CSV table of C-alpha atoms in Angstrom, one decimal:
chain,number,residue,atom,x,y,z
A,1024,ASN,CA,-7.1,-77.7,-4.0
A,1025,ALA,CA,-5.9,-77.0,-7.5
A,1026,GLY,CA,-9.1,-75.3,-8.7
A,1027,VAL,CA,-9.5,-75.5,-12.5
A,1028,THR,CA,-6.7,-77.0,-14.5
A,1029,GLN,CA,-6.2,-77.1,-18.2
A,1030,THR,CA,-3.9,-79.0,-20.5
A,1031,PRO,CA,-2.0,-78.4,-22.7
A,1032,LYS,CA,-0.9,-74.8,-22.1
A,1033,PHE,CA,0.2,-74.3,-25.7
A,1034,ARG,CA,-0.4,-76.2,-28.9
A,1035,ILE,CA,0.2,-75.7,-32.6
A,1036,LEU,CA,-2.0,-77.6,-35.0
A,1037,LYS,CA,-2.0,-78.0,-38.8
A,1038,ILE,CA,-5.3,-77.3,-40.7
A,1039,GLY,CA,-7.5,-80.4,-40.6
A,1040,GLN,CA,-5.9,-81.9,-37.5
A,1041,SER,CA,-7.9,-82.9,-34.4
A,1042,MET,CA,-7.2,-82.4,-30.7
A,1043,THR,CA,-8.8,-82.4,-27.3
A,1044,LEU,CA,-8.4,-79.6,-24.8
A,1045,GLN,CA,-8.6,-81.0,-21.3
A,1046,CYS,CA,-10.3,-79.3,-18.3
A,1047,THR,CA,-10.6,-80.6,-14.8
A,1048,GLN,CA,-11.9,-79.0,-11.6
A,1049,ASP,CA,-11.7,-80.3,-8.1
A,1050,MET,CA,-14.3,-78.1,-6.4
A,1051,ASN,CA,-17.2,-80.4,-7.1
A,1052,HIS,CA,-18.9,-77.7,-9.2
A,1053,ASN,CA,-21.9,-78.6,-11.3
A,1054,TYR,CA,-21.6,-75.9,-14.0
A,1055,MET,CA,-18.6,-75.9,-16.4
A,1056,TYR,CA,-18.0,-73.7,-19.4
A,1057,TRP,CA,-15.7,-73.4,-22.3
A,1058,TYR,CA,-14.9,-69.9,-23.6
A,1059,ARG,CA,-12.6,-68.6,-26.4
A,1060,GLN,CA,-10.8,-65.2,-26.2
A,1061,ASP,CA,-9.7,-63.7,-29.4
A,1062,PRO,CA,-7.2,-60.7,-29.4
A,1063,GLY,CA,-9.0,-57.5,-28.4
A,1064,MET,CA,-12.4,-59.2,-28.0
A,1065,GLY,CA,-14.5,-60.3,-25.0
A,1066,LEU,CA,-14.8,-63.9,-24.0
A,1067,LYS,CA,-17.3,-65.9,-26.1
A,1068,LEU,CA,-19.1,-69.0,-24.7
A,1069,ILE,CA,-18.6,-72.1,-26.8
A,1070,TYR,CA,-20.3,-74.9,-24.8
A,1071,TYR,CA,-21.4,-75.3,-21.2
A,1072,SER,CA,-22.6,-78.1,-18.9
A,1073,VAL,CA,-24.9,-78.0,-15.9
A,1074,GLY,CA,-23.9,-81.5,-14.7
A,1075,ALA,CA,-22.5,-84.8,-15.7
A,1076,GLY,CA,-24.2,-86.1,-18.9
A,1077,ILE,CA,-25.7,-82.7,-19.7
A,1078,THR,CA,-24.1,-80.3,-22.3
A,1079,ASP,CA,-25.5,-77.5,-24.5
A,1080,LYS,CA,-24.3,-75.0,-27.1
A,1081,GLY,CA,-23.2,-71.5,-26.3
A,1082,GLU,CA,-22.8,-68.6,-28.6
A,1083,VAL,CA,-20.0,-70.0,-30.9
A,1084,PRO,CA,-20.2,-73.8,-30.9
A,1085,ASN,CA,-19.5,-74.6,-34.6
A,1086,GLY,CA,-16.4,-76.7,-35.1
A,1087,TYR,CA,-16.3,-77.9,-31.5
A,1088,ASN,CA,-17.7,-80.8,-29.4
A,1089,VAL,CA,-17.8,-81.5,-25.7
A,1090,SER,CA,-18.7,-84.3,-23.4
A,1091,ARG,CA,-19.2,-84.5,-19.6
A,1092,SER,CA,-19.0,-88.0,-18.3
A,1093,THR,CA,-17.9,-87.0,-14.8
A,1094,THR,CA,-18.4,-83.9,-12.5
A,1095,GLU,CA,-14.7,-83.2,-12.6
A,1096,ASP,CA,-13.9,-83.3,-16.4
A,1097,PHE,CA,-15.1,-81.3,-19.3
A,1098,PRO,CA,-13.0,-81.9,-22.4
A,1099,LEU,CA,-13.4,-79.8,-25.6
A,1100,ARG,CA,-12.8,-81.5,-28.9
A,1101,LEU,CA,-11.7,-79.8,-32.2
A,1102,GLU,CA,-12.3,-82.3,-35.1
A,1103,LEU,CA,-11.0,-80.4,-38.1
A,1104,ALA,CA,-8.9,-77.5,-37.0
A,1105,ALA,CA,-9.3,-74.3,-39.0
A,1106,PRO,CA,-7.3,-71.1,-38.8
A,1107,SER,CA,-10.4,-69.3,-37.4
A,1108,GLN,CA,-10.0,-71.5,-34.3
A,1109,THR,CA,-6.7,-69.8,-33.4
A,1110,SER,CA,-7.5,-68.4,-30.0
A,1111,VAL,CA,-7.0,-68.7,-26.3
A,1112,TYR,CA,-9.4,-71.2,-24.7
A,1113,PHE,CA,-10.6,-70.9,-21.1
A,1114,CYS,CA,-12.4,-73.4,-19.1
A,1115,ALA,CA,-14.5,-72.2,-16.1
A,1116,SER,CA,-16.7,-73.6,-13.4
A,1117,THR,CA,-19.2,-72.6,-10.8
A,1118,GLN,CA,-21.4,-74.4,-8.3
A,1119,SER,CA,-24.7,-72.9,-9.4
A,1120,GLN,CA,-26.0,-70.0,-11.5
A,1121,THR,CA,-29.0,-69.4,-9.2
A,1122,TYR,CA,-27.1,-67.7,-6.4
A,1123,LEU,CA,-27.0,-63.9,-7.2
A,1124,TYR,CA,-23.3,-63.6,-6.4
A,1125,TYR,CA,-22.3,-66.8,-8.1
A,1126,GLU,CA,-18.6,-66.7,-9.0
A,1127,GLN,CA,-16.9,-68.3,-11.9
A,1128,TYR,CA,-13.4,-69.8,-11.5
A,1129,PHE,CA,-11.3,-69.9,-14.6
A,1130,GLY,CA,-8.5,-72.1,-15.6
A,1131,PRO,CA,-5.1,-70.7,-16.9
A,1132,GLY,CA,-6.0,-71.2,-20.5
A,1133,THR,CA,-4.8,-73.0,-23.6
A,1134,ARG,CA,-3.2,-71.0,-26.4
A,1135,LEU,CA,-4.0,-72.7,-29.7
A,1136,THR,CA,-2.5,-71.8,-33.1
A,1137,VAL,CA,-3.8,-73.4,-36.3
A,1138,THR,CA,-1.6,-73.0,-39.4
B,1046,LYS,CA,-28.4,-56.3,-28.2
B,1047,ASN,CA,-26.6,-56.8,-24.9
B,1048,GLN,CA,-23.3,-54.9,-24.9
B,1049,VAL,CA,-20.5,-54.0,-22.5
B,1050,GLU,CA,-18.2,-51.2,-23.5
B,1051,GLN,CA,-15.0,-50.4,-21.7
B,1052,SER,CA,-12.7,-47.4,-21.8
B,1053,PRO,CA,-9.9,-46.7,-22.2
B,1054,GLN,CA,-8.7,-49.7,-24.3
B,1055,SER,CA,-5.2,-49.3,-22.8
B,1056,LEU,CA,-3.7,-47.1,-20.1
B,1057,ILE,CA,-0.1,-46.5,-18.9
B,1058,ILE,CA,0.5,-44.9,-15.5
B,1059,LEU,CA,3.4,-44.6,-13.1
B,1060,GLU,CA,3.7,-46.7,-10.0
B,1061,GLY,CA,2.0,-45.2,-7.0
B,1062,LYS,CA,-0.5,-43.2,-9.1
B,1063,ASN,CA,-4.3,-43.8,-9.0
B,1064,CYS,CA,-6.4,-44.6,-12.1
B,1065,THR,CA,-10.0,-45.2,-13.0
B,1066,LEU,CA,-11.4,-47.6,-15.6
B,1067,GLN,CA,-14.8,-47.2,-17.1
B,1068,CYS,CA,-17.6,-49.6,-18.1
B,1069,ASN,CA,-20.9,-48.8,-19.8
B,1070,TYR,CA,-23.5,-51.5,-20.4
B,1071,THR,CA,-26.8,-52.0,-22.2
B,1072,VAL,CA,-27.6,-55.4,-20.7
B,1073,SER,CA,-31.2,-56.1,-19.9
B,1074,PRO,CA,-32.5,-57.4,-17.5
B,1075,PHE,CA,-29.6,-56.6,-15.2
B,1076,SER,CA,-28.6,-59.0,-12.4
B,1077,ASN,CA,-25.1,-58.0,-11.3
B,1078,LEU,CA,-21.8,-56.5,-12.6
B,1079,ARG,CA,-18.4,-58.0,-12.1
B,1080,TRP,CA,-14.9,-56.8,-12.5
B,1081,TYR,CA,-12.2,-59.3,-13.3
B,1082,LYS,CA,-8.4,-59.0,-13.3
B,1083,GLN,CA,-6.6,-61.0,-16.0
B,1084,ASP,CA,-2.8,-61.3,-15.7
B,1085,THR,CA,-0.9,-62.0,-18.9
B,1086,GLY,CA,-1.1,-65.7,-19.7
B,1087,ARG,CA,-3.6,-66.4,-16.9
B,1088,GLY,CA,-7.4,-66.8,-16.6
B,1089,PRO,CA,-9.6,-64.0,-15.2
B,1090,VAL,CA,-9.9,-63.7,-11.5
B,1091,SER,CA,-12.9,-62.0,-9.8
B,1092,LEU,CA,-12.3,-58.7,-8.0
B,1093,THR,CA,-15.8,-57.5,-7.2
B,1094,ILE,CA,-19.4,-58.5,-7.8
B,1095,MET,CA,-22.2,-55.9,-7.3
B,1096,THR,CA,-26.0,-56.0,-7.6
B,1097,PHE,CA,-28.2,-53.1,-8.7
B,1098,SER,CA,-28.7,-52.1,-5.0
B,1099,GLU,CA,-25.0,-51.7,-4.4
B,1100,ASN,CA,-23.3,-48.4,-5.2
B,1101,THR,CA,-19.7,-49.2,-4.2
B,1102,LYS,CA,-17.7,-52.2,-3.3
B,1103,SER,CA,-14.0,-52.5,-2.3
B,1104,ASN,CA,-11.4,-55.2,-2.5
B,1105,GLY,CA,-8.2,-53.8,-1.0
B,1106,ARG,CA,-6.9,-51.1,-3.3
B,1107,TYR,CA,-9.6,-51.8,-5.8
B,1108,THR,CA,-12.9,-49.9,-5.5
B,1109,ALA,CA,-15.8,-50.5,-7.9
B,1110,THR,CA,-18.8,-48.2,-8.3
B,1111,LEU,CA,-22.1,-48.8,-10.0
B,1112,ASP,CA,-24.8,-46.4,-11.2
B,1113,ALA,CA,-27.6,-48.7,-12.3
B,1114,ASP,CA,-29.7,-45.7,-13.5
B,1115,THR,CA,-27.0,-44.6,-16.1
B,1116,LYS,CA,-25.8,-48.1,-16.6
B,1117,GLN,CA,-22.2,-47.2,-15.8
B,1118,SER,CA,-19.5,-48.7,-13.6
B,1119,SER,CA,-16.0,-47.7,-12.7
B,1120,LEU,CA,-13.0,-49.5,-11.2
B,1121,HIS,CA,-10.7,-47.2,-9.2
B,1122,ILE,CA,-7.2,-48.4,-8.4
B,1123,THR,CA,-5.4,-46.6,-5.6
B,1124,ALA,CA,-1.6,-46.3,-5.2
B,1125,SER,CA,-0.9,-48.6,-8.1
B,1126,GLN,CA,1.7,-51.3,-7.9
B,1127,LEU,CA,3.7,-53.1,-10.6
B,1128,SER,CA,1.6,-56.2,-10.0
B,1129,ASP,CA,-1.5,-54.3,-11.0
B,1130,SER,CA,-0.3,-54.5,-14.6
B,1131,ALA,CA,-3.0,-56.6,-16.2
B,1132,SER,CA,-6.2,-56.5,-18.3
B,1133,TYR,CA,-9.4,-55.6,-16.4
B,1134,ILE,CA,-12.6,-57.0,-17.7
B,1135,CYS,CA,-16.1,-55.8,-16.9
B,1136,VAL,CA,-18.8,-58.5,-17.1
B,1137,VAL,CA,-22.5,-57.9,-16.8
B,1138,SER,CA,-24.9,-60.7,-15.7
B,1139,GLY,CA,-28.6,-61.1,-16.5
B,1140,GLY,CA,-29.0,-60.5,-20.2
B,1141,GLY,CA,-29.9,-64.1,-21.1
B,1142,GLY,CA,-27.8,-66.6,-22.9
B,1143,ALA,CA,-26.6,-69.9,-21.5
B,1144,ASP,CA,-24.3,-68.3,-18.9
B,1145,GLY,CA,-26.2,-65.0,-18.7
B,1146,LEU,CA,-22.9,-63.1,-19.0
B,1147,THR,CA,-21.8,-60.4,-21.4
B,1148,PHE,CA,-18.1,-59.7,-21.3
B,1149,GLY,CA,-16.4,-56.5,-22.1
B,1150,LYS,CA,-13.2,-56.4,-24.2
B,1151,GLY,CA,-11.1,-55.2,-21.3
B,1152,THR,CA,-8.8,-52.4,-20.4
B,1153,HIS,CA,-5.1,-53.2,-20.7
B,1154,LEU,CA,-3.3,-51.4,-17.8
B,1155,ILE,CA,0.5,-51.0,-17.6
B,1156,ILE,CA,2.2,-49.8,-14.5
B,1157,GLN,CA,5.6,-48.3,-15.1
B,1158,PRO,CA,8.3,-48.0,-12.4
């Protein structure tokens, strides 16, 4: 049981380049999330999904896109990388948000630098 | 506006000593409060989750307290170990938004031998 896995671990992009951050979970969780963590700041929600085929915007979605074709995978796409997207990206998952003690499981993160 | 404020921003203590981290929140409505530990280069890992009816919850050497009236929480670490060096993040649930979570900026704790 690997939990939540993310690839790549590190990446450097040039301005205007595109890339996809991969996220996979093997816990059969319905809910998946993408967060970004900027230095000295709290995590901000980019996009989330409540199940295969269903995605929606979070607090900071501009410049990103997502898809959810399977329960396991939730890739995050950056189309035209900008320096403001330099951050650490975390994918997370949970079975359901209705349970009071619902717990999120986070991946190890992808550190992205745009220059 | 929903906010979670943590103090101190950073803390250095000697191995074996105790320490207490603080979290104040203005999230409404309130559902629960979580403390996460984030090791350098890793994702956050849950330590405790408390609802408004719980005053204290322990996880090994970690003890979290919650005062829902004053909207304050603390995380007490007993007999610190080098492996406790990490960022500790307070997260409050229930304030709306897609995931219903408001994250604090974290307290960076360094344990020195």
